[in-house]
PDB file of C-alpha atoms in Angstrom:
ATOM      1  CA  LEU A   1      -0.277  -0.286  -0.257  1.00  0.00           C
ATOM      2  CA  GLU A   2       3.023   2.260   0.451  1.00  0.00           C
ATOM      3  CA  ARG A   3       4.540   1.220  -2.905  1.00  0.00           C
ATOM      4  CA  THR A   4       0.648   2.449  -4.186  1.00  0.00           C
ATOM      5  CA  GLY A   5       0.487   5.378  -2.352  1.00  0.00           C
ATOM      6  CA  ARG A   6       4.020   6.615  -3.260  1.00  0.00           C
ATOM      7  CA  MET A   7       3.428   5.796  -7.014  1.00  0.00           C
ATOM      8  CA  TYR A   8       0.074   7.918  -6.787  1.00  0.00           C
ATOM      9  CA  ARG A   9       1.750  10.760  -5.386  1.00  0.00           C
ATOM     10  CA  ASP A  10       4.940  10.708  -8.596  1.00  0.00           C
ATOM     11  CA  LEU A  11       2.344  10.266 -10.922  1.00  0.00           C
ATOM     12  CA  LYS A  12       0.393  13.399  -9.717  1.00  0.00           C
ATOM     13  CA  ILE A  13       3.163  15.115  -9.498  1.00  0.00           C
ATOM     14  CA  ALA A  14       3.983  14.578 -13.077  1.00  0.00           C
ATOM     15  CA  ASP A  15       0.425  14.748 -13.934  1.00  0.00           C
ATOM     16  CA  GLU A  16       0.625  18.704 -12.846  1.00  0.00           C
ATOM     17  CA  TYR A  17       3.842  19.277 -14.290  1.00  0.00           C
ATOM     18  CA  GLN A  18       2.791  18.409 -17.952  1.00  0.00           C
ATOM     19  CA  LYS A  19      -0.192  20.851 -17.429  1.00  0.00           C
ATOM     20  CA  ASN A  20       1.568  23.359 -15.937  1.00  0.00           C
ATOM     21  CA  PHE A  21       4.012  22.943 -19.111  1.00  0.00           C
ATOM     22  CA  ILE A  22       1.214  23.291 -21.282  1.00  0.00           C
ATOM     23  CA  GLY A  23       0.358  26.218 -20.189  1.00  0.00           C
ATOM     24  CA  LEU A  24       3.462  27.617 -20.276  1.00  0.00           C
ATOM     25  CA  VAL A  25       4.214  26.487 -24.188  1.00  0.00           C
ATOM     26  CA  SER A  26       0.930  27.958 -24.688  1.00  0.00           C
ATOM     27  CA  HIS A  27       1.480  31.512 -23.922  1.00  0.00           C
ATOM     28  CA  GLU A  28       5.595  31.098 -24.467  1.00  0.00           C
ATOM     29  CA  LEU A  29       4.208  30.276 -28.296  1.00  0.00           C
ATOM     30  CA  LYS A  30       1.753  32.080 -28.138  1.00  0.00           C
ATOM     31  CA  THR A  31       2.858  35.667 -26.777  1.00  0.00           C
ATOM     32  CA  PRO A  32       5.904  35.538 -29.874  1.00  0.00           C
ATOM     33  CA  LEU A  33       3.189  34.712 -33.079  1.00  0.00           C
ATOM     34  CA  THR A  34       0.713  37.748 -31.894  1.00  0.00           C
ATOM     35  CA  VAL A  35       3.689  40.461 -31.908  1.00  0.00           C
ATOM     36  CA  ILE A  36       5.033  38.478 -34.982  1.00  0.00           C
ATOM     37  CA  LYS A  37       1.243  38.681 -36.476  1.00  0.00           C
ATOM     38  CA  GLY A  38       0.931  42.214 -35.239  1.00  0.00           C
ATOM     39  CA  TYR A  39       4.437  43.444 -37.374  1.00  0.00           C
ATOM     40  CA  LEU A  40       2.964  41.585 -40.075  1.00  0.00           C
ATOM     41  CA  ALA A  41      -0.574  43.357 -40.730  1.00  0.00           C
ATOM     42  CA  LEU A  42       0.585  46.495 -40.670  1.00  0.00           C
ATOM     43  CA  LEU A  43       3.183  46.287 -43.431  1.00  0.00           C
ATOM     44  CA  GLU A  44       0.602  45.172 -44.632  1.00  0.00           C
ATOM     45  CA  ASP A  45      -2.050  47.211 -44.076  1.00  0.00           C
ATOM     46  CA  GLY A  46       1.264  50.179 -45.763  1.00  0.00           C
ATOM     47  CA  VAL A  47       1.017  51.260 -42.018  1.00  0.00           C
ATOM     48  CA  LEU A  48       4.515  49.993 -42.125  1.00  0.00           C
ATOM     49  CA  LYS A  49       6.785  51.269 -44.800  1.00  0.00           C
ATOM     50  CA  PRO A  50       9.350  49.585 -46.705  1.00  0.00           C
ATOM     51  CA  GLY A  51      13.098  51.534 -45.247  1.00  0.00           C
ATOM     52  CA  HIS A  52      11.445  53.412 -42.539  1.00  0.00           C
ATOM     53  CA  PRO A  53      13.197  53.007 -38.980  1.00  0.00           C
ATOM     54  CA  ASP A  54      10.132  51.564 -37.281  1.00  0.00           C
ATOM     55  CA  THR A  55       9.375  49.229 -39.989  1.00  0.00           C
ATOM     56  CA  MET A  56      13.464  48.461 -39.327  1.00  0.00           C
ATOM     57  CA  ALA A  57      13.125  47.975 -35.506  1.00  0.00           C
ATOM     58  CA  ALA A  58       9.375  46.242 -35.954  1.00  0.00           C
ATOM     59  CA  LEU A  59      11.804  44.061 -38.145  1.00  0.00           C
ATOM     60  CA  GLU A  60      14.042  43.163 -35.425  1.00  0.00           C
ATOM     61  CA  THR A  61      11.443  42.523 -32.695  1.00  0.00           C
ATOM     62  CA  SER A  62      10.106  39.990 -35.604  1.00  0.00           C
ATOM     63  CA  LEU A  63      13.359  38.520 -35.477  1.00  0.00           C
ATOM     64  CA  ASP A  64      14.242  38.348 -31.996  1.00  0.00           C
ATOM     65  CA  GLU A  65      10.995  36.605 -31.397  1.00  0.00           C
ATOM     66  CA  VAL A  66      11.543  33.842 -34.408  1.00  0.00           C
ATOM     67  CA  GLY A  67      14.234  32.980 -32.442  1.00  0.00           C
ATOM     68  CA  ASN A  68      12.435  32.698 -28.980  1.00  0.00           C
ATOM     69  CA  LEU A  69       9.913  30.159 -30.846  1.00  0.00           C
ATOM     70  CA  GLU A  70      12.766  28.436 -32.058  1.00  0.00           C
ATOM     71  CA  SER A  71      14.379  28.200 -28.519  1.00  0.00           C
ATOM     72  CA  ILE A  72      10.993  26.701 -26.982  1.00  0.00           C
ATOM     73  CA  VAL A  73      11.086  24.052 -30.332  1.00  0.00           C
ATOM     74  CA  ASN A  74      14.838  23.151 -29.799  1.00  0.00           C
ATOM     75  CA  ASN A  75      14.726  22.646 -25.872  1.00  0.00           C
ATOM     76  CA  ILE A  76      11.899  20.260 -26.607  1.00  0.00           C
ATOM     77  CA  ILE A  77      13.404  18.288 -29.446  1.00  0.00           C
ATOM     78  CA  GLU A  78      16.430  18.399 -27.549  1.00  0.00           C
ATOM     79  CA  LEU A  79      14.867  17.031 -24.085  1.00  0.00           C
ATOM     80  CA  SER A  80      13.437  14.249 -25.695  1.00  0.00           C
ATOM     81  CA  GLN A  81      16.220  13.035 -26.956  1.00  0.00           C
ATOM     82  CA  LEU A  82      17.953  13.128 -23.983  1.00  0.00           C
ATOM     83  CA  ASP A  83      15.696  11.447 -22.183  1.00  0.00           C
ATOM     84  CA  GLN A  84      15.815   8.323 -25.212  1.00  0.00           C
ATOM     85  CA  ASN A  85      19.505   8.238 -25.314  1.00  0.00           C
ATOM     86  CA  ASP A  86      19.714   9.564 -28.169  1.00  0.00           C
ATOM     87  CA  GLN A  87      22.900  11.924 -27.501  1.00  0.00           C
ATOM     88  CA  GLN A  88      26.456  10.725 -27.853  1.00  0.00           C
ATOM     89  CA  VAL A  89      29.747  12.442 -26.361  1.00  0.00           C
ATOM     90  CA  PHE A  90      32.497  14.024 -27.743  1.00  0.00           C
ATOM     91  CA  ARG A  91      35.821  13.639 -26.648  1.00  0.00           C
ATOM     92  CA  GLU A  92      37.849  16.695 -27.428  1.00  0.00           C
ATOM     93  CA  GLU A  93      40.204  19.767 -26.244  1.00  0.00           C
ATOM     94  CA  ILE A  94      38.849  22.721 -24.904  1.00  0.00           C
ATOM     95  CA  ASP A  95      40.657  25.771 -23.562  1.00  0.00           C
ATOM     96  CA  VAL A  96      38.932  26.903 -20.994  1.00  0.00           C
ATOM     97  CA  LYS A  97      39.055  30.525 -21.513  1.00  0.00           C
ATOM     98  CA  VAL A  98      37.881  30.869 -25.315  1.00  0.00           C
ATOM     99  CA  LEU A  99      35.213  28.149 -23.974  1.00  0.00           C
ATOM    100  CA  LEU A 100      33.863  30.518 -20.984  1.00  0.00           C
ATOM    101  CA  ASP A 101      34.391  33.917 -24.091  1.00  0.00           C
ATOM    102  CA  ASP A 102      32.253  31.808 -26.289  1.00  0.00           C
ATOM    103  CA  ALA A 103      28.927  31.094 -23.825  1.00  0.00           C
ATOM    104  CA  VAL A 104      29.539  35.036 -22.586  1.00  0.00           C
ATOM    105  CA  SER A 105      28.863  36.071 -26.009  1.00  0.00           C
ATOM    106  CA  LEU A 106      26.204  34.071 -26.848  1.00  0.00           C
ATOM    107  CA  VAL A 107      23.982  35.884 -24.250  1.00  0.00           C
ATOM    108  CA  GLY A 108      25.767  39.387 -25.390  1.00  0.00           C
ATOM    109  CA  LYS A 109      23.002  40.687 -26.178  1.00  0.00           C
ATOM    110  CA  GLU A 110      20.973  40.259 -23.128  1.00  0.00           C
ATOM    111  CA  ILE A 111      23.553  41.636 -21.310  1.00  0.00           C
ATOM    112  CA  ARG A 112      24.764  44.572 -22.908  1.00  0.00           C
ATOM    113  CA  ASN A 113      20.503  45.802 -22.857  1.00  0.00           C
ATOM    114  CA  GLN A 114      20.534  44.744 -19.241  1.00  0.00           C
ATOM    115  CA  GLY A 115      23.989  46.881 -18.442  1.00  0.00           C
ATOM    116  CA  ALA A 116      25.322  44.229 -16.498  1.00  0.00           C
ATOM    117  CA  GLU A 117      28.799  43.517 -15.405  1.00  0.00           C
ATOM    118  CA  VAL A 118      30.529  39.757 -16.592  1.00  0.00           C
ATOM    119  CA  LEU A 119      33.897  38.881 -14.638  1.00  0.00           C
ATOM    120  CA  ILE A 120      35.391  35.914 -15.806  1.00  0.00           C
ATOM    121  CA  ASN A 121      37.657  34.191 -13.479  1.00  0.00           C
ATOM    122  CA  LEU A 122      40.265  32.009 -14.072  1.00  0.00           C
ATOM    123  CA  PRO A 123      43.684  30.210 -12.568  1.00  0.00           C
ATOM    124  CA  PRO A 124      47.072  32.018 -14.627  1.00  0.00           C
ATOM    125  CA  GLY A 125      48.194  29.929 -17.528  1.00  0.00           C
ATOM    126  CA  ALA A 126      46.344  28.480 -19.701  1.00  0.00           C
ATOM    127  CA  MET A 127      43.370  26.005 -18.670  1.00  0.00           C
ATOM    128  CA  VAL A 128      42.138  22.695 -20.945  1.00  0.00           C
ATOM    129  CA  ILE A 129      40.057  20.349 -20.638  1.00  0.00           C
ATOM    130  CA  HIS A 130      39.131  17.300 -22.670  1.00  0.00           C
ATOM    131  CA  SER A 131      34.979  16.837 -22.668  1.00  0.00           C
ATOM    132  CA  ASP A 132      32.562  16.845 -25.478  1.00  0.00           C
ATOM    133  CA  ARG A 133      32.712  21.145 -26.324  1.00  0.00           C
ATOM    134  CA  MET A 134      29.873  21.382 -27.349  1.00  0.00           C
ATOM    135  CA  LYS A 135      27.519  19.956 -24.552  1.00  0.00           C
ATOM    136  CA  VAL A 136      29.778  21.893 -22.743  1.00  0.00           C
ATOM    137  CA  LEU A 137      29.137  24.853 -23.326  1.00  0.00           C
ATOM    138  CA  GLN A 138      25.092  24.340 -24.097  1.00  0.00           C
ATOM    139  CA  VAL A 139      25.098  24.677 -20.175  1.00  0.00           C
ATOM    140  CA  LEU A 140      27.763  26.987 -19.823  1.00  0.00           C
ATOM    141  CA  ASN A 141      25.062  29.172 -21.506  1.00  0.00           C
ATOM    142  CA  GLN A 142      21.893  28.626 -20.445  1.00  0.00           C
ATOM    143  CA  LEU A 143      23.607  29.404 -16.646  1.00  0.00           C
ATOM    144  CA  VAL A 144      25.092  31.793 -18.241  1.00  0.00           C
ATOM    145  CA  SER A 145      21.748  33.361 -19.565  1.00  0.00           C
ATOM    146  CA  ASN A 146      19.733  32.285 -16.462  1.00  0.00           C
ATOM    147  CA  ALA A 147      22.134  34.793 -14.223  1.00  0.00           C
ATOM    148  CA  VAL A 148      21.144  37.323 -16.979  1.00  0.00           C
ATOM    149  CA  LYS A 149      17.817  36.755 -16.746  1.00  0.00           C
ATOM    150  CA  PHE A 150      17.283  36.827 -13.144  1.00  0.00           C
ATOM    151  CA  SER A 151      19.819  39.772 -12.534  1.00  0.00           C
ATOM    152  CA  PRO A 152      18.792  44.005 -11.366  1.00  0.00           C
ATOM    153  CA  ASP A 153      20.469  45.922 -14.492  1.00  0.00           C
ATOM    154  CA  ALA A 154      23.940  46.341 -14.263  1.00  0.00           C
ATOM    155  CA  GLY A 155      23.757  43.762 -12.613  1.00  0.00           C
ATOM    156  CA  ARG A 156      27.033  42.131 -11.819  1.00  0.00           C
ATOM    157  CA  ILE A 157      27.635  38.160 -12.730  1.00  0.00           C
ATOM    158  CA  THR A 158      31.383  36.075 -11.861  1.00  0.00           C
ATOM    159  CA  ILE A 159      31.788  33.107 -13.876  1.00  0.00           C
ATOM    160  CA  THR A 160      34.234  30.745 -12.421  1.00  0.00           C
ATOM    161  CA  ALA A 161      36.369  27.720 -13.104  1.00  0.00           C
ATOM    162  CA  VAL A 162      38.440  25.777 -11.356  1.00  0.00           C
ATOM    163  CA  PRO A 163      40.553  22.917 -10.928  1.00  0.00           C
ATOM    164  CA  GLY A 164      38.139  18.982  -9.290  1.00  0.00           C
ATOM    165  CA  GLU A 165      39.497  16.088  -8.231  1.00  0.00           C
ATOM    166  CA  SER A 166      38.077  14.384 -11.498  1.00  0.00           C
ATOM    167  CA  GLY A 167      38.255  17.682 -14.329  1.00  0.00           C
ATOM    168  CA  LEU A 168      36.579  21.239 -13.412  1.00  0.00           C
ATOM    169  CA  LEU A 169      34.312  22.939 -11.823  1.00  0.00           C
ATOM    170  CA  PHE A 170      32.268  25.932 -12.851  1.00  0.00           C
ATOM    171  CA  SER A 171      30.729  28.786 -11.212  1.00  0.00           C
ATOM    172  CA  ILE A 172      28.699  31.252 -12.593  1.00  0.00           C
ATOM    173  CA  SER A 173      27.683  33.434  -9.654  1.00  0.00           C
ATOM    174  CA  ASP A 174      24.820  36.868 -10.337  1.00  0.00           C
ATOM    175  CA  ASP A 175      23.405  39.008  -7.502  1.00  0.00           C
ATOM    176  CA  GLY A 176      19.659  38.798  -8.520  1.00  0.00           C
ATOM    177  CA  VAL A 177      16.245  38.305  -6.769  1.00  0.00           C
ATOM    178  CA  GLY A 178      17.848  34.326  -5.398  1.00  0.00           C
ATOM    179  CA  ILE A 179      15.538  31.233  -5.118  1.00  0.00           C
ATOM    180  CA  PRO A 180      13.434  30.952  -2.016  1.00  0.00           C
ATOM    181  CA  GLU A 181      14.949  27.150   0.267  1.00  0.00           C
ATOM    182  CA  SER A 182      11.554  25.659  -0.579  1.00  0.00           C
ATOM    183  CA  GLN A 183      11.538  25.839  -4.058  1.00  0.00           C
ATOM    184  CA  LEU A 184      15.789  24.741  -4.380  1.00  0.00           C
ATOM    185  CA  LYS A 185      14.754  20.614  -5.079  1.00  0.00           C
ATOM    186  CA  ASP A 186      12.922  21.266  -7.649  1.00  0.00           C
ATOM    187  CA  ILE A 187      14.577  23.726  -9.744  1.00  0.00           C
ATOM    188  CA  PHE A 188      16.060  20.964 -11.915  1.00  0.00           C
ATOM    189  CA  ASN A 189      12.443  19.573 -12.211  1.00  0.00           C
ATOM    190  CA  ARG A 190      10.913  20.317 -16.667  1.00  0.00           C
ATOM    191  CA  PHE A 191       8.342  22.274 -16.256  1.00  0.00           C
ATOM    192  CA  TYR A 192       9.229  24.187 -13.035  1.00  0.00           C
ATOM    193  CA  GLN A 193       9.150  27.233 -12.136  1.00  0.00           C
ATOM    194  CA  VAL A 194      10.885  29.304 -10.074  1.00  0.00           C
ATOM    195  CA  ASP A 195       7.582  30.980  -8.360  1.00  0.00           C
ATOM    196  CA  ILE A 196       8.859  35.194  -8.268  1.00  0.00           C
ATOM    197  CA  THR A 197       4.852  37.186  -7.498  1.00  0.00           C
ATOM    198  CA  THR A 198       7.098  40.669  -7.586  1.00  0.00           C
ATOM    199  CA  THR A 199       7.485  40.077 -11.002  1.00  0.00           C
ATOM    200  CA  ARG A 200       6.506  38.410 -14.220  1.00  0.00           C
ATOM    201  CA  ASN A 201       9.024  39.132 -15.869  1.00  0.00           C
ATOM    202  CA  TYR A 202      11.118  35.384 -15.373  1.00  0.00           C
ATOM    203  CA  GLU A 203       9.252  33.930 -17.790  1.00  0.00           C
ATOM    204  CA  GLY A 204      10.376  30.266 -19.294  1.00  0.00           C
ATOM    205  CA  THR A 205       8.976  26.911 -20.437  1.00  0.00           C
ATOM    206  CA  GLY A 206      11.152  25.270 -17.023  1.00  0.00           C
ATOM    207  CA  LEU A 207      12.958  23.243 -20.308  1.00  0.00           C
ATOM    208  CA  GLY A 208      15.889  24.413 -19.523  1.00  0.00           C
ATOM    209  CA  LEU A 209      17.711  23.857 -16.165  1.00  0.00           C
ATOM    210  CA  ALA A 210      16.584  19.641 -17.220  1.00  0.00           C
ATOM    211  CA  ILE A 211      17.876  19.983 -20.169  1.00  0.00           C
ATOM    212  CA  VAL A 212      21.090  20.976 -17.633  1.00  0.00           C
ATOM    213  CA  ARG A 213      20.778  18.235 -15.692  1.00  0.00           C
ATOM    214  CA  LYS A 214      20.517  16.022 -17.945  1.00  0.00           C
ATOM    215  CA  ILE A 215      23.732  17.391 -20.557  1.00  0.00           C
ATOM    216  CA  ALA A 216      25.481  16.771 -16.950  1.00  0.00           C
ATOM    217  CA  GLU A 217      24.678  13.828 -16.065  1.00  0.00           C
ATOM    218  CA  LEU A 218      25.250  11.857 -19.394  1.00  0.00           C
ATOM    219  CA  MET A 219      28.483  13.039 -19.393  1.00  0.00           C
ATOM    220  CA  GLY A 220      28.801  11.831 -15.820  1.00  0.00           C
ATOM    221  CA  GLY A 221      28.632  15.167 -14.654  1.00  0.00           C
ATOM    222  CA  ARG A 222      26.591  16.502 -11.311  1.00  0.00           C
ATOM    223  CA  VAL A 223      25.497  20.203 -11.535  1.00  0.00           C
ATOM    224  CA  TRP A 224      23.583  22.091  -8.155  1.00  0.00           C
ATOM    225  CA  VAL A 225      23.076  25.446  -7.087  1.00  0.00           C
ATOM    226  CA  ASP A 226      23.416  27.376  -3.711  1.00  0.00           C
ATOM    227  CA  SER A 227      21.252  30.582  -3.602  1.00  0.00           C
ATOM    228  CA  ARG A 228      19.803  33.051  -0.863  1.00  0.00           C
ATOM    229  CA  GLU A 229      16.613  35.171  -2.023  1.00  0.00           C
ATOM    230  CA  GLY A 230      17.032  38.821  -2.399  1.00  0.00           C
ATOM    231  CA  VAL A 231      21.000  37.913  -2.635  1.00  0.00           C
ATOM    232  CA  GLY A 232      20.907  35.844  -5.464  1.00  0.00           C
ATOM    233  CA  SER A 233      22.683  32.849  -6.902  1.00  0.00           C
ATOM    234  CA  THR A 234      25.433  31.004  -7.637  1.00  0.00           C
ATOM    235  CA  PHE A 235      24.576  27.860  -9.900  1.00  0.00           C
ATOM    236  CA  PHE A 236      27.753  24.906 -10.154  1.00  0.00           C
ATOM    237  CA  PHE A 237      29.509  22.389 -12.862  1.00  0.00           C
ATOM    238  CA  GLU A 238      31.374  19.755 -12.273  1.00  0.00           C
ATOM    239  CA  VAL A 239      32.838  18.700 -15.678  1.00  0.00           C
ATOM    240  CA  PRO A 240      35.158  15.322 -15.844  1.00  0.00           C
ATOM    241  CA  GLU A 241      37.819  14.695 -17.842  1.00  0.00           C
ATOM    242  CA  MET A 242      37.444  11.924 -20.433  1.00  0.00           C
ATOM    243  CA  LYS A 243      39.798   9.684 -20.999  1.00  0.00           C
TER     244      LYS A 243
END
């Protein structure tokens, strides 16, 4: 009976996550589609003229929204592939400084828009690890993106990499809103969103951190977080050296 009760609770939680996911994805898809459709209607009606600054701004916004749609679809496909163990891990030599520069560059626009300051702290000398570069970059990019997203305007994000017991330990710290202690155990679950009732600026599908954990585990690594509400968060990503 105890086992049956536990299975029932797990299924109920899974069902709740799925319902939340459907609602979140519906909202996240509908918002950019509404923006794109609105601008296309203005172009069709002749309100926006070719070559006019307003038209160029509308096109730039529409392209950003297309990027958001693409990101949602890619995340869903990625998680499905990870669930089916349909991804391989490749070993290659990685220059850690170049890797971190690339991870920051991928969210350069968001960093500039918020006026955020990004600091990269590395030990003196060259630092190299052998692992899957694209997967490590994907995890770091997601964690840096989250740090920017949850940081205040002109906030500071600090990225470090230090040798660990079996590879490298990355940390990404922000001085943002932080995560309530009661929610820390759930943030790597798929479809989960941190409940920050003071603002709606942090919406998303709740898939990013679930993908991060899946990729880390696929490489034999792990990811965890230390956070204080109102102070900020530090995400840790341990990457083992591939033999």
